[in-house]
Amino acid sequence: MSSNAGRGLTPNVLSTFDTIVMAVAGSAPAYSLAATTAVLVGAVGFAAPAALLYCAIPMLGIALAFGRLGRIDVNAGASYSWVGRTLHPFLGFLSGWALVISATIFMVAGSVPAGALTLSLFDAGLASNTALATLVGAGWFLVMLLVVLGGARLTVRAQLLMSGVELLILVLFAFGALLHRGSAAAFDWSWLGFGHFDGVSGFASGALIAAFYYWGWDVTSNLSEETRNSRRTAGLAGLVGIGIVFLLFEVFTIAVNVIVSAGDIEENSANVLAVLGEAIWPGLGGKLLVVAVMLSTIATLETTLIQVTRSLFAMGRDRTLPSALGRVHRRWNTPWVAIAAVGAVALAMFVASNALGSVGEILSDAVAAIGLQIAVYYGLAGIAAVVAYRKMLLRSPADFLLGGAWPLFGALFMFWIFFESLTELNGASIAIGVGGLAVGLIPMIWYWKQGSSYYRPAKLDASRAIEIDESYVNSSSGRPDYADDAMATDF
């Protein structure tokens, strides 16, 4: 075994501000709007703003669950560890596997548009060339792979630059959209109601796509081992990140309804924002928003790489996947084997993606498939938070609402849209989404039979963990009274 096999990730690298930036970048506001607006409008029409609104409410419940679980178990695997220690190790593994598969699929769903957007800055005709877009996108992916390999400090510096420029452009155009006189439709408050949904199944389809919009804020939990005061910071950053991207999503989705016609949305499904930008600021607006989307896409590739490699690192460390994935680079303190493995798999998928069709077709199937997997691991985390804090839920109305009712509502909502959407999605999306989860049963059963200690977990109990933490703070010796138990809540 390598001499660096027992090394850990670098602690205390990220500040609260850094972590909030990572949360916003993880949700990729410009990319999500550009790549997914056409899919969302195609599914629910004028109800797109309502789908984003009604998905934000349960999503905040999931963010509360992540924050509360992160207070009692700091682990790069996040939901993989929490679900395994509260519900069942099998469910915990599937939770981690759902993130790994969804993130890996996103390597194609994100990199191909990054390549297309880069090409469109030089020649709009080149952007429709899937093979060339894949090649350029793979180049951006490799650059981000090297940045992530270089460590958390380099990663956050690159993120501050990319996301800073992206958000500046988005805010500029948000004000432009508010001042613009729309030409496609007049704003109607009914767009925020339930009237435009095609029944319950139509609402579920919209909510599943909306979940993809928000996905990624939870990268803060996967970075918890590298964040200062992470017991508080990771959860807070997730909540702030959701709030920021929600406002951006609503403003731009309403602007698309008002300014861009249904025909233009359909014809420019791979990047609706460019059409919106051209309408708001003719001549330069489209190019500027293309730059914002390109930066957002590259930035979210970075945060997705963080999520998947930290999750694989935690799974390798626990020996629920090959132990080599838990190795850390001697110089950069990053999980280099996990990063190399993800890079190899993603590059193979880039080649395979050329057989799937156009950029728009790849995005449509991938978004729906990823939505199914997101719903699974978010839903399990919501249930895990309620179980972990079950003894404390009746201490106060705030504990009941923030620790029980809201996370439980978020979890049930995620499971509902998962099952409801199965009747609406096409075969390709279901095969990718559910089939990807089913493949995880193979390594799960294999490593369970190998006797991994992950399958014999120390149960996660919030009341006990907080009692131990308080005994540490109040101890006159400066050491916890229950040293062994105190360490049981962290790796």
Short mmCIF file of C-alpha atoms in Angstrom, two decimals:
data_model
loop_
_atom_site.label_atom_id
_atom_site.label_comp_id
_atom_site.label_asym_id
_atom_site.label_seq_id
_atom_site.Cartn_x
_atom_site.Cartn_y
_atom_site.Cartn_z
CA MET A 1 0.00 0.00 0.00
CA SER A 2 1.14 3.55 -0.75
CA SER A 3 2.75 5.50 2.06
CA ASN A 4 0.13 8.20 1.65
CA ALA A 5 -2.83 5.85 2.07
CA GLY A 6 -3.57 7.01 5.59
CA ARG A 7 -3.32 10.72 4.89
CA GLY A 8 -6.38 12.95 5.17
CA LEU A 9 -7.67 15.99 3.35
CA THR A 10 -6.31 19.43 4.28
CA PRO A 11 -8.43 20.92 7.11
CA ASN A 12 -9.50 24.57 7.58
CA VAL A 13 -8.84 25.65 3.98
CA LEU A 14 -12.22 27.23 3.15
CA SER A 15 -13.82 30.20 4.91
CA THR A 16 -17.56 30.89 5.22
CA PHE A 17 -17.46 33.20 2.19
CA ASP A 18 -15.54 30.62 0.15
CA THR A 19 -18.11 27.99 1.03
CA ILE A 20 -21.06 30.19 0.04
CA VAL A 21 -19.36 30.81 -3.32
CA MET A 22 -18.98 27.05 -3.76
CA ALA A 23 -22.68 26.53 -2.94
CA VAL A 24 -23.79 29.07 -5.56
CA ALA A 25 -21.32 27.72 -8.12
CA GLY A 26 -22.53 24.19 -7.41
CA SER A 27 -26.07 25.11 -8.48
CA ALA A 28 -24.59 26.84 -11.57
CA PRO A 29 -27.26 29.52 -12.06
CA ALA A 30 -26.29 30.57 -15.62
CA TYR A 31 -25.71 26.99 -16.81
CA SER A 32 -28.94 25.70 -15.25
CA LEU A 33 -30.94 28.48 -16.87
CA ALA A 34 -29.32 28.07 -20.28
CA ALA A 35 -29.36 24.29 -20.44
CA THR A 36 -32.59 23.50 -18.64
CA THR A 37 -35.04 26.33 -19.31
CA ALA A 38 -36.11 24.87 -22.65
CA VAL A 39 -36.61 21.45 -21.00
CA LEU A 40 -38.64 23.00 -18.16
CA VAL A 41 -40.76 25.22 -20.45
CA GLY A 42 -41.33 22.24 -22.73
CA ALA A 43 -42.64 20.24 -19.77
CA VAL A 44 -44.80 22.84 -17.99
CA GLY A 45 -44.98 25.94 -20.23
CA PHE A 46 -45.79 29.16 -18.39
CA ALA A 47 -45.72 27.26 -15.08
CA ALA A 48 -41.89 27.18 -15.11
CA PRO A 49 -41.59 29.92 -12.42
CA ALA A 50 -44.10 28.03 -10.26
CA ALA A 51 -42.16 24.77 -10.60
CA LEU A 52 -39.01 26.52 -9.37
CA LEU A 53 -40.89 28.17 -6.50
CA TYR A 54 -42.60 25.02 -5.25
CA CYS A 55 -39.43 22.98 -5.55
CA ALA A 56 -37.46 25.58 -3.57
CA ILE A 57 -39.63 25.09 -0.46
CA PRO A 58 -38.91 21.35 0.01
CA MET A 59 -35.33 21.92 -1.18
CA LEU A 60 -34.83 24.26 1.78
CA GLY A 61 -36.03 21.40 3.98
CA ILE A 62 -33.31 19.18 2.51
CA ALA A 63 -30.75 21.94 3.07
CA LEU A 64 -31.85 22.15 6.72
CA ALA A 65 -31.41 18.37 6.97
CA PHE A 66 -27.88 18.55 5.52
CA GLY A 67 -26.98 21.39 7.87
CA ARG A 68 -28.22 19.58 10.97
CA LEU A 69 -26.56 16.29 10.03
CA GLY A 70 -23.31 18.11 9.28
CA ARG A 71 -23.26 19.45 12.84
CA ILE A 72 -22.98 15.95 14.28
CA ASP A 73 -20.98 14.11 11.60
CA VAL A 74 -18.26 15.87 9.61
CA ASN A 75 -17.58 13.56 6.67
CA ALA A 76 -16.56 14.12 3.04
CA GLY A 77 -19.12 11.45 2.08
CA ALA A 78 -21.97 13.56 3.54
CA SER A 79 -25.28 11.72 2.89
CA TYR A 80 -23.39 8.47 2.27
CA SER A 81 -22.19 8.55 5.89
CA TRP A 82 -25.31 10.06 7.48
CA VAL A 83 -27.85 7.75 5.85
CA GLY A 84 -25.67 4.71 6.53
CA ARG A 85 -25.39 5.56 10.24
CA THR A 86 -29.06 6.42 10.81
CA LEU A 87 -31.21 4.36 8.43
CA HIS A 88 -29.15 1.43 7.09
CA PRO A 89 -25.69 1.00 5.54
CA PHE A 90 -27.24 -0.35 2.32
CA LEU A 91 -29.31 2.82 1.96
CA GLY A 92 -26.25 4.88 2.83
CA PHE A 93 -24.23 3.23 0.09
CA LEU A 94 -27.01 3.78 -2.46
CA SER A 95 -27.20 7.41 -1.36
CA GLY A 96 -23.49 7.86 -2.06
CA TRP A 97 -23.74 5.86 -5.27
CA ALA A 98 -26.65 8.04 -6.51
CA LEU A 99 -24.43 11.11 -6.14
CA VAL A 100 -21.50 9.40 -7.86
CA ILE A 101 -23.60 8.28 -10.83
CA SER A 102 -25.47 11.58 -11.23
CA ALA A 103 -22.21 13.54 -11.04
CA THR A 104 -20.53 11.26 -13.56
CA ILE A 105 -23.43 11.63 -16.00
CA PHE A 106 -23.18 15.36 -15.53
CA MET A 107 -19.59 15.30 -16.75
CA VAL A 108 -21.06 14.79 -20.22
CA ALA A 109 -24.19 16.88 -19.67
CA GLY A 110 -21.97 19.77 -18.55
CA SER A 111 -18.84 19.40 -20.65
CA VAL A 112 -20.54 19.13 -24.04
CA PRO A 113 -22.38 22.48 -23.61
CA ALA A 114 -19.16 24.05 -22.31
CA GLY A 115 -17.52 23.08 -25.59
CA ALA A 116 -20.50 24.25 -27.67
CA LEU A 117 -20.59 27.61 -25.87
CA THR A 118 -16.86 28.14 -26.37
CA LEU A 119 -17.22 27.44 -30.08
CA SER A 120 -20.25 29.74 -30.38
CA LEU A 121 -18.13 32.69 -29.27
CA PHE A 122 -16.13 32.28 -32.48
CA ASP A 123 -18.64 30.79 -34.93
CA ALA A 124 -22.30 30.03 -34.15
CA GLY A 125 -22.33 27.27 -36.76
CA LEU A 126 -19.61 25.29 -35.00
CA ALA A 127 -21.66 25.02 -31.78
CA SER A 128 -24.01 22.48 -33.37
CA ASN A 129 -21.13 20.13 -34.22
CA THR A 130 -21.50 17.58 -31.41
CA ALA A 131 -18.13 15.90 -32.03
CA LEU A 132 -16.21 19.18 -31.96
CA ALA A 133 -18.18 20.45 -28.97
CA THR A 134 -17.38 17.21 -27.15
CA LEU A 135 -13.67 17.59 -27.92
CA VAL A 136 -13.51 21.19 -26.64
CA GLY A 137 -15.68 20.31 -23.64
CA ALA A 138 -13.33 17.45 -22.79
CA GLY A 139 -10.47 19.96 -22.85
CA TRP A 140 -12.25 22.18 -20.30
CA PHE A 141 -13.01 19.10 -18.21
CA LEU A 142 -9.32 18.14 -18.11
CA VAL A 143 -8.37 21.67 -17.04
CA MET A 144 -10.85 21.51 -14.14
CA LEU A 145 -9.61 18.03 -13.29
CA LEU A 146 -6.10 19.43 -12.86
CA VAL A 147 -7.39 22.35 -10.78
CA VAL A 148 -9.23 19.98 -8.43
CA LEU A 149 -6.12 17.79 -8.23
CA GLY A 150 -4.15 20.89 -7.16
CA GLY A 151 -6.07 21.16 -3.91
CA ALA A 152 -8.89 23.07 -2.23
CA ARG A 153 -7.01 26.41 -2.13
CA LEU A 154 -6.43 26.42 -5.90
CA THR A 155 -9.98 25.21 -6.48
CA VAL A 156 -11.59 28.02 -4.51
CA ARG A 157 -9.40 30.69 -6.14
CA ALA A 158 -10.46 29.52 -9.59
CA GLN A 159 -14.05 29.41 -8.40
CA LEU A 160 -13.99 32.96 -7.05
CA LEU A 161 -12.81 34.25 -10.44
CA MET A 162 -15.26 32.28 -12.60
CA SER A 163 -18.34 32.63 -10.39
CA GLY A 164 -17.60 36.28 -9.63
CA VAL A 165 -17.68 37.26 -13.31
CA GLU A 166 -20.72 35.02 -13.94
CA LEU A 167 -22.78 36.54 -11.13
CA LEU A 168 -21.82 40.09 -12.13
CA ILE A 169 -23.10 39.48 -15.67
CA LEU A 170 -26.29 37.81 -14.42
CA VAL A 171 -27.13 40.65 -12.03
CA LEU A 172 -26.53 43.17 -14.84
CA PHE A 173 -28.96 41.34 -17.13
CA ALA A 174 -31.48 40.78 -14.33
CA PHE A 175 -31.84 44.56 -14.06
CA GLY A 176 -31.93 44.78 -17.84
CA ALA A 177 -34.76 42.23 -17.97
CA LEU A 178 -36.78 44.18 -15.39
CA LEU A 179 -36.51 47.35 -17.50
CA HIS A 180 -37.15 45.61 -20.82
CA ARG A 181 -40.55 45.86 -22.47
CA GLY A 182 -41.53 42.28 -23.19
CA SER A 183 -42.71 41.16 -26.60
CA ALA A 184 -43.74 37.51 -26.17
CA ALA A 185 -46.26 37.65 -23.30
CA ALA A 186 -47.44 39.95 -20.52
CA PHE A 187 -46.44 38.97 -17.01
CA ASP A 188 -49.19 37.18 -15.11
CA TRP A 189 -49.19 36.29 -11.43
CA SER A 190 -50.82 32.99 -12.38
CA TRP A 191 -47.37 31.84 -13.52
CA LEU A 192 -46.60 31.38 -9.82
CA GLY A 193 -49.74 29.35 -9.16
CA PHE A 194 -50.86 25.81 -9.98
CA GLY A 195 -53.21 26.67 -12.85
CA HIS A 196 -50.74 26.13 -15.70
CA PHE A 197 -49.68 22.60 -14.69
CA ASP A 198 -51.11 19.69 -16.64
CA GLY A 199 -52.45 17.89 -13.59
CA VAL A 200 -50.48 16.18 -10.86
CA SER A 201 -48.16 14.33 -13.23
CA GLY A 202 -47.34 17.59 -15.02
CA PHE A 203 -46.43 19.20 -11.72
CA ALA A 204 -44.21 16.23 -10.83
CA SER A 205 -42.38 16.46 -14.17
CA GLY A 206 -41.74 20.17 -13.62
CA ALA A 207 -40.58 19.60 -10.03
CA LEU A 208 -38.14 16.89 -11.12
CA ILE A 209 -36.52 19.24 -13.63
CA ALA A 210 -36.53 22.06 -11.06
CA ALA A 211 -34.64 19.79 -8.66
CA PHE A 212 -31.85 19.63 -11.25
CA TYR A 213 -31.71 23.45 -11.27
CA TYR A 214 -30.95 23.55 -7.55
CA TRP A 215 -28.72 20.48 -7.38
CA GLY A 216 -25.13 21.16 -6.40
CA TRP A 217 -25.41 23.43 -3.35
CA ASP A 218 -24.62 20.37 -1.18
CA VAL A 219 -21.00 20.44 -2.35
CA THR A 220 -20.49 22.39 0.88
CA SER A 221 -21.12 19.19 2.85
CA ASN A 222 -18.63 17.20 0.76
CA LEU A 223 -16.06 19.91 1.56
CA SER A 224 -16.77 19.79 5.30
CA GLU A 225 -13.47 18.12 6.18
CA GLU A 226 -11.67 21.02 4.49
CA THR A 227 -13.80 23.89 5.87
CA ARG A 228 -13.20 26.05 8.95
CA ASN A 229 -15.92 25.64 11.59
CA SER A 230 -17.68 23.31 9.17
CA ARG A 231 -20.29 22.13 11.69
CA ARG A 232 -21.92 25.53 11.26
CA THR A 233 -20.50 26.79 7.98
CA ALA A 234 -21.46 23.98 5.57
CA GLY A 235 -25.17 24.07 6.43
CA LEU A 236 -25.37 27.87 6.49
CA ALA A 237 -23.63 28.15 3.11
CA GLY A 238 -26.07 25.67 1.58
CA LEU A 239 -29.09 27.69 2.74
CA VAL A 240 -27.61 31.00 1.54
CA GLY A 241 -26.64 29.43 -1.78
CA ILE A 242 -30.19 28.16 -2.40
CA GLY A 243 -31.60 31.60 -1.57
CA ILE A 244 -29.31 33.37 -4.05
CA VAL A 245 -29.87 30.99 -6.95
CA PHE A 246 -33.64 30.91 -6.31
CA LEU A 247 -33.86 34.66 -6.87
CA LEU A 248 -31.79 34.42 -10.05
CA PHE A 249 -33.80 31.45 -11.35
CA GLU A 250 -37.13 33.22 -10.81
CA VAL A 251 -36.07 36.52 -12.38
CA PHE A 252 -34.63 34.91 -15.50
CA THR A 253 -37.39 32.31 -15.96
CA ILE A 254 -40.06 35.02 -15.77
CA ALA A 255 -37.97 37.12 -18.17
CA VAL A 256 -37.86 34.22 -20.65
CA ASN A 257 -41.67 33.87 -20.45
CA VAL A 258 -42.11 37.59 -21.07
CA ILE A 259 -39.42 38.26 -23.69
CA VAL A 260 -38.73 35.03 -25.61
CA SER A 261 -41.38 33.33 -27.77
CA ALA A 262 -42.12 29.63 -27.57
CA GLY A 263 -40.71 29.16 -31.08
CA ASP A 264 -37.40 30.80 -30.18
CA ILE A 265 -37.15 28.68 -27.04
CA GLU A 266 -37.63 25.50 -29.07
CA GLU A 267 -35.16 26.53 -31.77
CA ASN A 268 -32.47 27.51 -29.22
CA SER A 269 -33.05 24.77 -26.65
CA ALA A 270 -29.33 24.35 -25.87
CA ASN A 271 -28.92 28.00 -24.79
CA VAL A 272 -32.05 30.06 -24.29
CA LEU A 273 -30.07 32.68 -22.35
CA ALA A 274 -28.21 33.79 -25.47
CA VAL A 275 -31.53 34.62 -27.14
CA LEU A 276 -32.68 36.46 -24.00
CA GLY A 277 -29.42 38.40 -23.82
CA GLU A 278 -29.67 39.45 -27.46
CA ALA A 279 -33.23 40.70 -26.86
CA ILE A 280 -32.22 42.71 -23.78
CA TRP A 281 -28.98 44.10 -25.23
CA PRO A 282 -28.86 43.67 -29.03
CA GLY A 283 -25.43 43.10 -30.49
CA LEU A 284 -23.49 42.38 -27.30
CA GLY A 285 -26.00 40.91 -24.86
CA GLY A 286 -26.10 37.44 -26.37
CA LYS A 287 -22.29 37.16 -26.34
CA LEU A 288 -22.03 38.36 -22.73
CA LEU A 289 -24.57 35.82 -21.49
CA VAL A 290 -22.82 33.11 -23.48
CA VAL A 291 -19.65 34.02 -21.56
CA ALA A 292 -21.61 33.83 -18.28
CA VAL A 293 -23.02 30.43 -19.18
CA MET A 294 -19.62 29.14 -20.29
CA LEU A 295 -18.02 30.25 -17.00
CA SER A 296 -20.93 28.81 -15.03
CA THR A 297 -20.64 25.48 -16.84
CA ILE A 298 -16.91 25.24 -16.24
CA ALA A 299 -17.36 26.33 -12.61
CA THR A 300 -19.99 23.70 -11.93
CA LEU A 301 -17.82 21.05 -13.56
CA GLU A 302 -15.31 21.90 -10.86
CA THR A 303 -17.81 21.66 -7.98
CA THR A 304 -19.24 18.42 -9.39
CA LEU A 305 -15.74 16.97 -9.55
CA ILE A 306 -15.31 17.98 -5.91
CA GLN A 307 -18.53 16.20 -4.97
CA VAL A 308 -17.88 12.97 -6.81
CA THR A 309 -14.20 12.67 -5.86
CA ARG A 310 -14.82 13.45 -2.17
CA SER A 311 -17.64 10.92 -2.12
CA LEU A 312 -15.44 8.28 -3.76
CA PHE A 313 -12.66 9.19 -1.32
CA ALA A 314 -14.98 8.54 1.64
CA MET A 315 -16.20 5.27 0.11
CA GLY A 316 -12.65 4.13 -0.60
CA ARG A 317 -11.61 5.09 2.93
CA ASP A 318 -14.44 2.94 4.30
CA ARG A 319 -13.57 0.15 1.85
CA THR A 320 -17.08 0.07 0.36
CA LEU A 321 -15.34 0.65 -2.98
CA PRO A 322 -11.67 -0.11 -3.85
CA SER A 323 -9.51 1.22 -1.01
CA ALA A 324 -7.17 2.92 -3.48
CA LEU A 325 -9.87 5.59 -3.96
CA GLY A 326 -9.17 6.68 -0.38
CA ARG A 327 -5.53 7.55 -1.08
CA VAL A 328 -4.45 11.17 -0.80
CA HIS A 329 -1.68 12.84 -2.81
CA ARG A 330 1.43 13.48 -0.70
CA ARG A 331 1.88 17.07 -1.91
CA TRP A 332 -1.62 18.38 -2.67
CA ASN A 333 -3.62 16.38 -0.10
CA THR A 334 -6.29 15.57 -2.68
CA PRO A 335 -7.81 12.13 -3.46
CA TRP A 336 -5.75 11.68 -6.61
CA VAL A 337 -6.79 8.10 -7.37
CA ALA A 338 -10.49 9.06 -7.21
CA ILE A 339 -9.79 12.08 -9.44
CA ALA A 340 -7.92 9.93 -11.98
CA ALA A 341 -10.70 7.31 -11.98
CA VAL A 342 -13.41 9.91 -12.57
CA GLY A 343 -11.35 11.46 -15.35
CA ALA A 344 -10.91 8.15 -17.15
CA VAL A 345 -14.60 7.21 -16.92
CA ALA A 346 -15.78 10.66 -18.00
CA LEU A 347 -13.48 10.74 -21.03
CA ALA A 348 -14.83 7.35 -22.11
CA MET A 349 -18.36 8.71 -21.74
CA PHE A 350 -17.47 11.74 -23.89
CA VAL A 351 -16.63 9.37 -26.73
CA ALA A 352 -19.83 7.36 -26.20
CA SER A 353 -21.99 10.50 -26.03
CA ASN A 354 -21.39 11.21 -29.72
CA ALA A 355 -23.62 8.24 -30.53
CA LEU A 356 -26.50 9.67 -28.49
CA GLY A 357 -27.45 12.55 -30.78
CA SER A 358 -27.37 16.32 -30.61
CA VAL A 359 -26.38 18.48 -27.66
CA GLY A 360 -30.03 19.20 -26.93
CA GLU A 361 -30.98 15.50 -26.91
CA ILE A 362 -28.09 14.62 -24.61
CA LEU A 363 -29.13 17.35 -22.20
CA SER A 364 -32.81 16.42 -22.13
CA ASP A 365 -32.27 12.75 -21.27
CA ALA A 366 -29.42 13.47 -18.84
CA VAL A 367 -31.31 16.15 -16.89
CA ALA A 368 -34.27 13.85 -16.29
CA ALA A 369 -32.04 10.91 -15.31
CA ILE A 370 -29.98 13.01 -12.92
CA GLY A 371 -33.20 14.38 -11.40
CA LEU A 372 -34.24 10.84 -10.41
CA GLN A 373 -30.91 10.17 -8.71
CA ILE A 374 -30.92 13.54 -6.93
CA ALA A 375 -34.39 12.81 -5.57
CA VAL A 376 -33.14 9.53 -4.08
CA TYR A 377 -30.16 10.83 -2.12
CA TYR A 378 -31.80 14.10 -1.08
CA GLY A 379 -34.87 12.20 0.12
CA LEU A 380 -32.82 9.71 2.13
CA ALA A 381 -30.85 12.53 3.77
CA GLY A 382 -34.09 14.26 4.80
CA ILE A 383 -35.33 11.08 6.50
CA ALA A 384 -31.91 10.56 8.11
CA ALA A 385 -32.01 14.02 9.72
CA VAL A 386 -35.40 13.31 11.30
CA VAL A 387 -34.20 9.96 12.65
CA ALA A 388 -30.91 11.37 13.98
CA TYR A 389 -32.69 14.21 15.82
CA ARG A 390 -35.82 12.24 16.81
CA LYS A 391 -35.18 12.57 20.56
CA MET A 392 -34.89 16.37 20.31
CA LEU A 393 -37.79 17.29 18.02
CA LEU A 394 -40.23 18.15 20.81
CA ARG A 395 -37.87 20.41 22.76
CA SER A 396 -39.20 23.54 21.04
CA PRO A 397 -41.39 24.61 18.09
CA ALA A 398 -38.22 25.55 16.17
CA ASP A 399 -36.73 22.07 16.68
CA PHE A 400 -39.98 20.48 15.51
CA LEU A 401 -40.28 22.67 12.41
CA LEU A 402 -36.63 22.99 11.33
CA GLY A 403 -35.45 19.57 12.47
CA GLY A 404 -38.53 17.45 11.85
CA ALA A 405 -41.46 18.73 9.83
CA TRP A 406 -39.60 20.66 7.12
CA PRO A 407 -36.88 18.07 6.39
CA LEU A 408 -39.54 15.33 6.43
CA PHE A 409 -41.69 17.30 3.99
CA GLY A 410 -38.65 17.80 1.75
CA ALA A 411 -37.87 14.08 1.83
CA LEU A 412 -41.43 12.99 1.06
CA PHE A 413 -41.60 15.53 -1.76
CA MET A 414 -38.41 14.13 -3.30
CA PHE A 415 -39.70 10.55 -3.14
CA TRP A 416 -43.05 11.61 -4.55
CA ILE A 417 -41.58 13.30 -7.62
CA PHE A 418 -39.32 10.27 -8.12
CA PHE A 419 -42.20 7.78 -8.34
CA GLU A 420 -44.61 10.14 -10.08
CA SER A 421 -42.05 10.96 -12.77
CA LEU A 422 -41.44 7.31 -13.63
CA THR A 423 -44.78 7.29 -15.45
CA GLU A 424 -43.90 10.39 -17.49
CA LEU A 425 -40.24 9.99 -18.52
CA ASN A 426 -39.04 8.29 -21.68
CA GLY A 427 -37.28 4.94 -21.65
CA ALA A 428 -33.79 6.40 -22.05
CA SER A 429 -34.11 8.66 -19.02
CA ILE A 430 -35.51 5.87 -16.83
CA ALA A 431 -32.82 3.44 -18.01
CA ILE A 432 -30.06 5.93 -17.22
CA GLY A 433 -31.58 7.08 -13.92
CA VAL A 434 -32.81 3.81 -12.39
CA GLY A 435 -30.32 1.56 -14.19
CA GLY A 436 -27.43 3.63 -12.87
CA LEU A 437 -28.70 3.14 -9.32
CA ALA A 438 -29.20 -0.61 -9.85
CA VAL A 439 -25.58 -1.06 -10.97
CA GLY A 440 -24.55 0.07 -7.47
CA LEU A 441 -25.97 -3.14 -5.99
CA ILE A 442 -22.98 -5.05 -7.36
CA PRO A 443 -20.17 -3.26 -5.43
CA MET A 444 -22.46 -2.84 -2.42
CA ILE A 445 -23.02 -6.58 -2.02
CA TRP A 446 -19.40 -7.42 -2.89
CA TYR A 447 -17.84 -5.17 -0.25
CA TRP A 448 -20.51 -6.04 2.32
CA LYS A 449 -19.44 -9.68 1.95
CA GLN A 450 -15.78 -8.57 2.25
CA GLY A 451 -16.59 -7.34 5.75
CA SER A 452 -16.20 -3.55 5.42
CA SER A 453 -16.63 -1.89 8.82
CA TYR A 454 -18.98 0.63 7.17
CA TYR A 455 -21.65 -2.08 7.36
CA ARG A 456 -21.26 -2.20 11.16
CA PRO A 457 -21.71 1.53 11.88
CA ALA A 458 -21.72 3.50 15.11
CA LYS A 459 -25.27 4.83 15.12
CA LEU A 460 -25.71 8.57 14.67
CA ASP A 461 -27.72 10.07 17.53
CA ALA A 462 -27.90 13.86 17.68
CA SER A 463 -28.81 14.05 21.38
CA ARG A 464 -25.79 11.96 22.33
CA ALA A 465 -23.44 13.79 19.94
CA ILE A 466 -24.50 17.21 21.24
CA GLU A 467 -24.18 16.06 24.85
CA ILE A 468 -20.62 14.91 24.14
CA ASP A 469 -19.83 18.17 22.36
CA GLU A 470 -21.12 20.17 25.34
CA SER A 471 -19.08 18.03 27.73
CA TYR A 472 -16.02 18.91 25.68
CA VAL A 473 -16.78 22.65 25.87
CA ASN A 474 -17.53 22.52 29.59
CA SER A 475 -14.71 20.21 30.61
CA SER A 476 -12.28 21.89 33.01
CA SER A 477 -9.48 19.79 31.60
CA GLY A 478 -10.18 21.01 28.07
CA ARG A 479 -10.71 17.43 26.95
CA PRO A 480 -14.03 15.64 26.36
CA ASP A 481 -15.39 13.42 29.12
CA TYR A 482 -16.29 10.80 26.51
CA ALA A 483 -13.30 10.91 24.19
CA ASP A 484 -14.02 7.70 22.30
CA ASP A 485 -17.67 8.57 21.70
CA ALA A 486 -16.81 12.10 20.66
CA MET A 487 -14.66 10.81 17.84
CA ALA A 488 -17.43 8.46 16.73
CA THR A 489 -19.30 11.30 15.06
CA ASP A 490 -16.43 12.12 12.70
CA PHE A 491 -14.07 10.07 10.62
#
